[in-house]
Short mmCIF file of C-alpha atoms in Angstrom, two decimals:
data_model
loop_
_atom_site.label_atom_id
_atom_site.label_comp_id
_atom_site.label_asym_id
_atom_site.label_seq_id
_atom_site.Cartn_x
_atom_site.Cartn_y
_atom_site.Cartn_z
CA UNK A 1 -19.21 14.47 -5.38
CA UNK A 2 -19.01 11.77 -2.65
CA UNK A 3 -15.19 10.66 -1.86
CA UNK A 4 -15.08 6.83 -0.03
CA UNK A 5 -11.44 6.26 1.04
CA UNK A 6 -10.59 2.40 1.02
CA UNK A 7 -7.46 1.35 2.95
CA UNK A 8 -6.16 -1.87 1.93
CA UNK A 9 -4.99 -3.37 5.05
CA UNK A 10 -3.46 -7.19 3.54
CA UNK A 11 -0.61 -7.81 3.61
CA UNK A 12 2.12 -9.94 5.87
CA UNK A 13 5.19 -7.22 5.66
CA UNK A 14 7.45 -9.95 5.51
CA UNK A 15 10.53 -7.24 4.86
CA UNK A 16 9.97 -6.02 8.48
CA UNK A 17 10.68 -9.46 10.10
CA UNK A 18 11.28 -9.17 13.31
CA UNK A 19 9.20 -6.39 14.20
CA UNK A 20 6.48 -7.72 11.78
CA UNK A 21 4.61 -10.76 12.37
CA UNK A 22 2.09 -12.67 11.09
CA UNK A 23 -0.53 -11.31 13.41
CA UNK A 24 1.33 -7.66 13.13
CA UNK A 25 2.74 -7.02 9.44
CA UNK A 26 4.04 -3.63 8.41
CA UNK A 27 1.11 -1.46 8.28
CA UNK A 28 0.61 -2.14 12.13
CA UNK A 29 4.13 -0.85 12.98
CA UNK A 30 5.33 2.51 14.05
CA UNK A 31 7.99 2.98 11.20
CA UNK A 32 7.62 6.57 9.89
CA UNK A 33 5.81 8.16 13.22
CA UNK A 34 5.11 7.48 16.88
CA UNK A 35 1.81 5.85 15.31
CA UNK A 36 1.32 2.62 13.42
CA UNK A 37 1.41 3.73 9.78
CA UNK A 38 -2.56 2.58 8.94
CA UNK A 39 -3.17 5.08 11.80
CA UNK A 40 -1.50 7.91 9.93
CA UNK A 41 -2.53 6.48 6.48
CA UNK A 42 -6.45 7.62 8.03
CA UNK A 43 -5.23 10.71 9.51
CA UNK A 44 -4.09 12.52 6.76
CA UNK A 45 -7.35 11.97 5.00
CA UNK A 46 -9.12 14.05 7.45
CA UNK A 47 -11.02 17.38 5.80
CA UNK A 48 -11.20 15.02 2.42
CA UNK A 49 -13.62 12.52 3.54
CA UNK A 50 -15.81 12.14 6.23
CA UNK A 51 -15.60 9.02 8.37
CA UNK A 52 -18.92 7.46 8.04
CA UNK A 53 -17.36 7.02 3.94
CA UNK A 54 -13.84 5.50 4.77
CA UNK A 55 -13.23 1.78 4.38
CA UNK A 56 -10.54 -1.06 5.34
CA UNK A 57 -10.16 -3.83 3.50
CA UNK A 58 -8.34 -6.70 5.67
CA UNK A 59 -7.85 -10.46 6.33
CA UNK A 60 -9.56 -11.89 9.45
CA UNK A 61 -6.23 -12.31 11.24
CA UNK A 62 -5.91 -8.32 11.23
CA UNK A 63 -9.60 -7.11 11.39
CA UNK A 64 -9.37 -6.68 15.23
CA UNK A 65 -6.50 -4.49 14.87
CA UNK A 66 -7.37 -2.46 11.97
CA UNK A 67 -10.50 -2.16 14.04
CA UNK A 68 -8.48 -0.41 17.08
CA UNK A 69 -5.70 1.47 15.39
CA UNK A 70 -8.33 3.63 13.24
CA UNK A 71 -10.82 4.91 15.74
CA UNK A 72 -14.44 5.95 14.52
CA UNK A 73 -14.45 3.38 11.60
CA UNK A 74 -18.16 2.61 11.14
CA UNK A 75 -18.58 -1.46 11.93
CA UNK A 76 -20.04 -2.04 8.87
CA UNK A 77 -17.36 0.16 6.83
CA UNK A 78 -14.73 -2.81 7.84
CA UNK A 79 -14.89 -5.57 4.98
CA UNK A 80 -13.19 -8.59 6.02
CA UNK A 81 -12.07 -11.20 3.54
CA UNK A 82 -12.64 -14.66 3.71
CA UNK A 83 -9.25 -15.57 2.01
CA UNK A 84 -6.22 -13.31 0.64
CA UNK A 85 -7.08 -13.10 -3.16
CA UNK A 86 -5.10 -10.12 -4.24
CA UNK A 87 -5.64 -6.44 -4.74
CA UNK A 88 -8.26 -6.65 -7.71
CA UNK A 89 -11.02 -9.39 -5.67
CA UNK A 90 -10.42 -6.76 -2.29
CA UNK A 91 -11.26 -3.81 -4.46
CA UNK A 92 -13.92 -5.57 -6.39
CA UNK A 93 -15.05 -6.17 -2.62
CA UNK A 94 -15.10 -2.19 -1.73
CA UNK A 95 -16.68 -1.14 -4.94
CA UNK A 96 -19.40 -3.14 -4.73
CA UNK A 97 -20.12 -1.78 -1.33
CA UNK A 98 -19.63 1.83 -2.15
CA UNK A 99 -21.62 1.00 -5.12
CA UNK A 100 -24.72 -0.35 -3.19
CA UNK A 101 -24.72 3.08 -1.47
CA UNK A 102 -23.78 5.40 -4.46
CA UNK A 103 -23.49 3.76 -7.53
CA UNK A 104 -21.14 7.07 -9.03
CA UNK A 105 -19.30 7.34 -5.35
CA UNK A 106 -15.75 8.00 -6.05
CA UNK A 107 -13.22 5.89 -4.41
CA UNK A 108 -9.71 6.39 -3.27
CA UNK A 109 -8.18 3.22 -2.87
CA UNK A 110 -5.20 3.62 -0.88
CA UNK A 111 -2.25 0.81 0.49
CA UNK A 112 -2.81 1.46 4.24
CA UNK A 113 1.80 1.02 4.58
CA UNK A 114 2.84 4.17 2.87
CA UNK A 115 4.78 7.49 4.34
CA UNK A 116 3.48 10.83 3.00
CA UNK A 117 4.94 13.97 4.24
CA UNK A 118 3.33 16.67 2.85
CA UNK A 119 -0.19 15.53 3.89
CA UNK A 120 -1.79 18.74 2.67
CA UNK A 121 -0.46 18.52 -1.20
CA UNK A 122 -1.28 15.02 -1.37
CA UNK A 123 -4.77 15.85 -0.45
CA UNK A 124 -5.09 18.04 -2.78
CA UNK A 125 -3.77 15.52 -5.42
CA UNK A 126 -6.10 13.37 -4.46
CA UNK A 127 -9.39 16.25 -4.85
CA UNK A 128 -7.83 16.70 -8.58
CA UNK A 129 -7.55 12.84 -9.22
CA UNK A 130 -11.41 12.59 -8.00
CA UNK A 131 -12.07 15.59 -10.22
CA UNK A 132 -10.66 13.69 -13.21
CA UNK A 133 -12.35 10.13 -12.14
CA UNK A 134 -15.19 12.35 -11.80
CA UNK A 135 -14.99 12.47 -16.15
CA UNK A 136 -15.22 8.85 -16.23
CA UNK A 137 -11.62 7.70 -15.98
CA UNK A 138 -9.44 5.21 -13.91
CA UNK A 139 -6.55 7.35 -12.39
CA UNK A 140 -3.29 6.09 -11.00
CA UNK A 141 -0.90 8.67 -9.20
CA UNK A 142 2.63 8.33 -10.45
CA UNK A 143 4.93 9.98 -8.00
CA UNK A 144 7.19 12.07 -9.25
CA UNK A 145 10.83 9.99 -9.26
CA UNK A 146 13.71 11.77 -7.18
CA UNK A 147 16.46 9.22 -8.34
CA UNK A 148 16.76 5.54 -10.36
CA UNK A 149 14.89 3.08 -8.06
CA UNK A 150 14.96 -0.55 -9.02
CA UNK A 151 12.24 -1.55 -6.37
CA UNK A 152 9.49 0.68 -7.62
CA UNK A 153 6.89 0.13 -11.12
CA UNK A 154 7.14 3.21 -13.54
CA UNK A 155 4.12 4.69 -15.92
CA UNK A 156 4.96 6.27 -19.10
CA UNK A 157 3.22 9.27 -19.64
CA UNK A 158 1.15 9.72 -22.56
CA UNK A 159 -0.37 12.70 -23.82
CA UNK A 160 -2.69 15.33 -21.84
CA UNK A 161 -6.68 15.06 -21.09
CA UNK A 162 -8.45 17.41 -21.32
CA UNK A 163 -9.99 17.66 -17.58
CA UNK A 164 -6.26 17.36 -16.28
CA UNK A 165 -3.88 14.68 -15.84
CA UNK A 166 -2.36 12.34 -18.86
CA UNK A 167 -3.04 8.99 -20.36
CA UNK A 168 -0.73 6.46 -19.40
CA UNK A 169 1.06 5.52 -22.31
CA UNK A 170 2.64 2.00 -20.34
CA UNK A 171 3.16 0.29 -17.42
CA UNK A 172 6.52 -0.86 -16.81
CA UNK A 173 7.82 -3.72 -14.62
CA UNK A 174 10.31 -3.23 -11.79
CA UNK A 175 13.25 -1.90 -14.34
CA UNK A 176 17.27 -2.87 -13.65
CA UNK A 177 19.57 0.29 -12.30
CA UNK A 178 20.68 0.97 -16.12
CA UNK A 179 16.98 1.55 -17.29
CA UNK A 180 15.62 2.99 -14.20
CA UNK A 181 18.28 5.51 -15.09
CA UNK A 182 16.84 6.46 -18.61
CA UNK A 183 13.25 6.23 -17.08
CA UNK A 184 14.28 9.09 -15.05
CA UNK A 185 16.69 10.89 -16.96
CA UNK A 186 13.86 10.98 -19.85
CA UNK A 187 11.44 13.10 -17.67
CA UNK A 188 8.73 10.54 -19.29
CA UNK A 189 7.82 7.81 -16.27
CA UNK A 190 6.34 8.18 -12.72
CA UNK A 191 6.68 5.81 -10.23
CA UNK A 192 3.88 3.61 -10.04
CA UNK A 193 2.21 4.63 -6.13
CA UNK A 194 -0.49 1.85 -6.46
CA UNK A 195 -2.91 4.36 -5.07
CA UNK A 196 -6.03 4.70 -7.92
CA UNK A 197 -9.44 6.92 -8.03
CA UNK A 198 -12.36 6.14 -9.97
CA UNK A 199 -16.13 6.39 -9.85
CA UNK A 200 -17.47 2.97 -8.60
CA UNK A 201 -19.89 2.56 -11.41
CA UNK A 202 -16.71 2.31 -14.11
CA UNK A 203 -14.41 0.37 -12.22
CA UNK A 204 -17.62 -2.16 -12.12
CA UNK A 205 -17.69 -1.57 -16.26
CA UNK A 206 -13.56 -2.62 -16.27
CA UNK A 207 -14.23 -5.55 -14.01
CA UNK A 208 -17.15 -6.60 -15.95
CA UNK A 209 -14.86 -6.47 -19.36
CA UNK A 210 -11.71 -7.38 -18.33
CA UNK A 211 -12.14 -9.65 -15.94
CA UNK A 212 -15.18 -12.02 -17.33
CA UNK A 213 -13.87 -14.81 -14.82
CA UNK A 214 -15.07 -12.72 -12.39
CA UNK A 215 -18.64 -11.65 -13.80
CA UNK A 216 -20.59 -14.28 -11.81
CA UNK A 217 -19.00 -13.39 -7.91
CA UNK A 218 -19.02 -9.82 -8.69
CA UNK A 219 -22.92 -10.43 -9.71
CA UNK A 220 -24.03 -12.62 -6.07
CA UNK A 221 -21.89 -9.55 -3.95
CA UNK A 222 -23.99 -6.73 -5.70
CA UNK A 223 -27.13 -8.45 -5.50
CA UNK A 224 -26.23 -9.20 -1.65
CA UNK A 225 -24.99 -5.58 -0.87
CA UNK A 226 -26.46 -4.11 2.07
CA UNK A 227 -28.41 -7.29 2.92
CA UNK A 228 -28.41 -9.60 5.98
CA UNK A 229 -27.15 -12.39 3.58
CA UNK A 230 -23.86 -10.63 2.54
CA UNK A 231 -21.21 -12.46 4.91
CA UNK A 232 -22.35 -15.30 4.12
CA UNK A 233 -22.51 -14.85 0.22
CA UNK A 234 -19.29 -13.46 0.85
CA UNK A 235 -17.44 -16.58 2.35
CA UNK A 236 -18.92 -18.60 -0.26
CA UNK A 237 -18.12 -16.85 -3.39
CA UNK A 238 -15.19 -14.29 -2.33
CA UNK A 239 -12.68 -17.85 -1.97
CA UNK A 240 -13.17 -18.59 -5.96
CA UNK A 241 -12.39 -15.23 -7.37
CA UNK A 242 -9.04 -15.20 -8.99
CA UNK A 243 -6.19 -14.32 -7.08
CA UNK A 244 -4.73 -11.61 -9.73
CA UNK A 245 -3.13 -7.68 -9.05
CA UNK A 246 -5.71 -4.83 -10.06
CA UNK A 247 -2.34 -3.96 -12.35
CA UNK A 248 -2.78 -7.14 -14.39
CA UNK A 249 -6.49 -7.89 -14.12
CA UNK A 250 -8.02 -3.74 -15.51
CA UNK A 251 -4.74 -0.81 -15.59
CA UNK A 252 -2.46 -2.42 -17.68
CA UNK A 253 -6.12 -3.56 -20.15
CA UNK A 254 -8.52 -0.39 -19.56
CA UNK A 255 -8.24 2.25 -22.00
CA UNK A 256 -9.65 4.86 -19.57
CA UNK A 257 -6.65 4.88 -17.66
CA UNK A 258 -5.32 9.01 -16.71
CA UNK A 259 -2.28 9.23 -14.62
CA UNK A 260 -2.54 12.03 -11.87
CA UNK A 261 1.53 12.96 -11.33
CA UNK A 262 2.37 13.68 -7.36
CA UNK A 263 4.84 15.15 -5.32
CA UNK A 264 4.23 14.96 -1.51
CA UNK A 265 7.17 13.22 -0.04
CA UNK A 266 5.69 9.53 -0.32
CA UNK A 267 7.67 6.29 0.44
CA UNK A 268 6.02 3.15 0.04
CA UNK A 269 8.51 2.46 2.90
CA UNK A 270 9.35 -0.78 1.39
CA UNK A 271 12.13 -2.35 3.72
CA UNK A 272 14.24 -0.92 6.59
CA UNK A 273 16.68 0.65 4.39
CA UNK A 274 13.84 3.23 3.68
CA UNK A 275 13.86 3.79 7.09
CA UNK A 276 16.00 6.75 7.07
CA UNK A 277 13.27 8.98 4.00
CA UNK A 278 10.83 8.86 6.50
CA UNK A 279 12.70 9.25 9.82
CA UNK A 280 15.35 12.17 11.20
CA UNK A 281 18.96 10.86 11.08
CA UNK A 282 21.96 12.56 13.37
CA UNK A 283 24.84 14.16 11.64
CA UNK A 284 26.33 10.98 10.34
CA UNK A 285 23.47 9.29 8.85
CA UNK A 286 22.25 7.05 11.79
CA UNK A 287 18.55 6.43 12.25
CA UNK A 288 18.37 4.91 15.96
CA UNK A 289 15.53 4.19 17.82
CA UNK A 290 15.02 2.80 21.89
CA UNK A 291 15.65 4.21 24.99
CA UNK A 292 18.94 1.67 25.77
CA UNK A 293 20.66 2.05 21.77
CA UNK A 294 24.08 3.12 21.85
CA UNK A 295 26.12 3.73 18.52
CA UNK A 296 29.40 4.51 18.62
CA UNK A 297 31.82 5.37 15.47
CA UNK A 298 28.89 4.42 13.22
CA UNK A 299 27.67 5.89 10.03
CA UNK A 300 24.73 5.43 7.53
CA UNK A 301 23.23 2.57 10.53
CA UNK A 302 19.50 1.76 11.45
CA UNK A 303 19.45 0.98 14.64
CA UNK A 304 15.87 0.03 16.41
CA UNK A 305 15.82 -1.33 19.94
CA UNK A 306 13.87 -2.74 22.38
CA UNK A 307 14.03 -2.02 26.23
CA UNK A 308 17.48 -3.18 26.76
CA UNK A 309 20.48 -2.34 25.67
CA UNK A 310 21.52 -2.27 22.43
CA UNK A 311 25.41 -1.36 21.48
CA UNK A 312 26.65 -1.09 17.58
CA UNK A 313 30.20 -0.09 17.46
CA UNK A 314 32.04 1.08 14.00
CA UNK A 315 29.53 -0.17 11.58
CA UNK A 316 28.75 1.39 8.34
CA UNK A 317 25.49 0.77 6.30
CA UNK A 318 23.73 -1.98 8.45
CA UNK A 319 20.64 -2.20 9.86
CA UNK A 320 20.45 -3.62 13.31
CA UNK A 321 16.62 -4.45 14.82
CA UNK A 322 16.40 -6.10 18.31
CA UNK A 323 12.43 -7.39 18.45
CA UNK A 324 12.62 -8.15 22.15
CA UNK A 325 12.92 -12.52 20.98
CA UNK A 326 14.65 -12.10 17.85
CA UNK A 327 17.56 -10.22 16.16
CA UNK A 328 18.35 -8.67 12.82
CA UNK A 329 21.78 -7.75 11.54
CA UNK A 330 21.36 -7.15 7.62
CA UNK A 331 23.73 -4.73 5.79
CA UNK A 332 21.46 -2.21 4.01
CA UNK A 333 21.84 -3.00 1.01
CA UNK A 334 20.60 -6.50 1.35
CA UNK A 335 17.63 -4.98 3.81
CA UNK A 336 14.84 -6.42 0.38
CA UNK A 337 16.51 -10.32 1.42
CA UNK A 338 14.95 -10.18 5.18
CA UNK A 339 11.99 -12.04 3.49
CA UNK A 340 14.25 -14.78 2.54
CA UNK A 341 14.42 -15.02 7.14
CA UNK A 342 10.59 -15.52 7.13
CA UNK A 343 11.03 -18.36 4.49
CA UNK A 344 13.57 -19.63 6.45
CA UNK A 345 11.56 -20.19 9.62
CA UNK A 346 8.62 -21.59 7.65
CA UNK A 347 10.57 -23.87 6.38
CA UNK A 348 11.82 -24.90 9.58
CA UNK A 349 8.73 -24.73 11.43
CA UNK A 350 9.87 -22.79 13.86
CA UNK A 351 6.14 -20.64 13.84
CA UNK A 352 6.74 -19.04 17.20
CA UNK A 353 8.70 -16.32 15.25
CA UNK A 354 6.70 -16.33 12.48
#
């Protein structure tokens, strides 16, 4: 049984503004370690795949860096696309690569922004999801939920296959704090990881019969696969596949779906309020970062600095971020509404910070 990782690398990060950038979103940041988090998203994959099978699926702004931050990628394993069309066209993309090689190859697609840290019992989730995709299904991972988030998709758990793992009895949208409440009080929903396993051969079925709109593109990549003419089939038919989620387009239509459930310390790291799941905090709460930050009388703060000095005095719940050119003073709570700064600067042109 052949395992072929696939890193989705898209992505702008537009919550991370103004460390992130156009030309360096989220997943090329240093957030949860002293490496950029696509780095560590290939590292703890090592001893489950070799790297001649492991794949990145990117825009051409970020190919050069995806390139450089994981080292020993094969050339040809880096799948660049034309246009951003969405998660199901990039893994439609992948598949039919792995496909080409192995048509049963199992792949692990992964998001390449996530925090895991218990490397060693998500691998082994992952060896029991491929065991179950193995049988013929679709599997999701639902992390296990440690308290009501609002920001995070939840799967309802259905009843028990037989070769492990359960059906997924429904996907459910980003819920309010009430609900996400009785999601997790009912010991019935998972959070929805958007991390999914299946052989390459049925994810080809699903695409084929529930998404008919994309029969004819998915037919010119396969036939290209492995061939000189691929790029260029590529840029010509990749641009007029729908732009549509892999959620909406096969998992929320498949019937094949098995939910695999996890617990190994993930964060989807999802704004800077997260900051402090996946970093150490002193003994009031404050995550601080740079060699110049000073906080005094502070508690609950993020504070990330550059090289000079950065002073936050008697502040509670805020998140401070000096990029070098730009500041960022958001309380905490408000952390998901730094996006709203990015739309703010396109809208005023002002593309040097963009």
């Amino acid at each position: 049984m052949a395992l072929y990782p696939v890193i989705m690398a898209g992505g702008s990060g537009t919550r991370f503004w103004p460390l992130s950038r156009q030309a360096r979103p989220k997943q090329f940041l240093p957030l949860a370690s002293k490496y950029p988090l696509i780095t560590d998203t290939a590292a703890r994959l090592k001893g489950l795949a070799s790297m001649k099978n492991l794949f990145i699926v990117c825009g051409p702004l970020h190919a050069k860096a995806a390139s450089k931050l994981v080292k020993g990628l094969p050339k040809q394993n880096l799948l660049v696309e034309p246009v951003a069309r969405n998660t199901a066209p990039a893994i439609a993309l992948a598949t039919v690569q792995v496909a080409a090689r192995d048509p049963k190859g199992i792949l692990i697609v992964l998001p390449s922004d996530h925090h895991v840290a218990n490397p060693e019992g998500f691998r082994q989730t992952l060896a029991e999801a491929a065991r179950v995709a193995e049988a013929g299904h679709i599997v999701t991972l639902g992390i296990k939920p440690h308290r009501p988030e609002t920001g995070y998709g939840y799967i309802q758990l259905g009843e028990p296959l037989e070769g492990g793992g359960r059906k997924v009895k429904a996907f459910k949208e980003k819920p309010d704090l009430e609900t996400a409440r009785g999601y997790v009080d009912s010991g019935e929903f998972l959070w929805n990881g958007g991390i999914f396993v299946f052989r390459a051969d049925v994810m080809l079925e699903a695409f084929a019969k529930h998404m008919p709109e994309m029969k004819k593109g998915l037919e010119a990549l396969r036939a290209a696969a492995g061939k000189r003419t691929f790029s260029s089939v590529l840029k010509r038919v990749f641009p007029k596949l729908p732009s549509i989620s892999i959620d909406y387009g096969v998992m929320e239509k498949a019937e094949n779906i098995a939910v695999l459930p996890g617990d190994f310390g993930w964060s989807d790291v999802g704004s800077f309020s997260a900051i402090p799941e996946v970093r150490p905090a002193d003994a009031r709460g404050n995550v601080i970062s740079g060699p110049e930050s000073i906080v005094v009388d502070c508690d609950g703060c993020v504070v990330l600095g550059d090289k000079r000095p950065l002073a936050v005095v008697g502040m509670k719940d805020v998140v401070v971020v000096d990029a070098g050119d730009a500041v960022l003073v958001v309380p905490k709570d408000k952390s998901q509404d730094v996006r709203k700064v990015v739309e703010a600067l396109k809208a005023g042109k002002r593309q040097k910070f963009l």
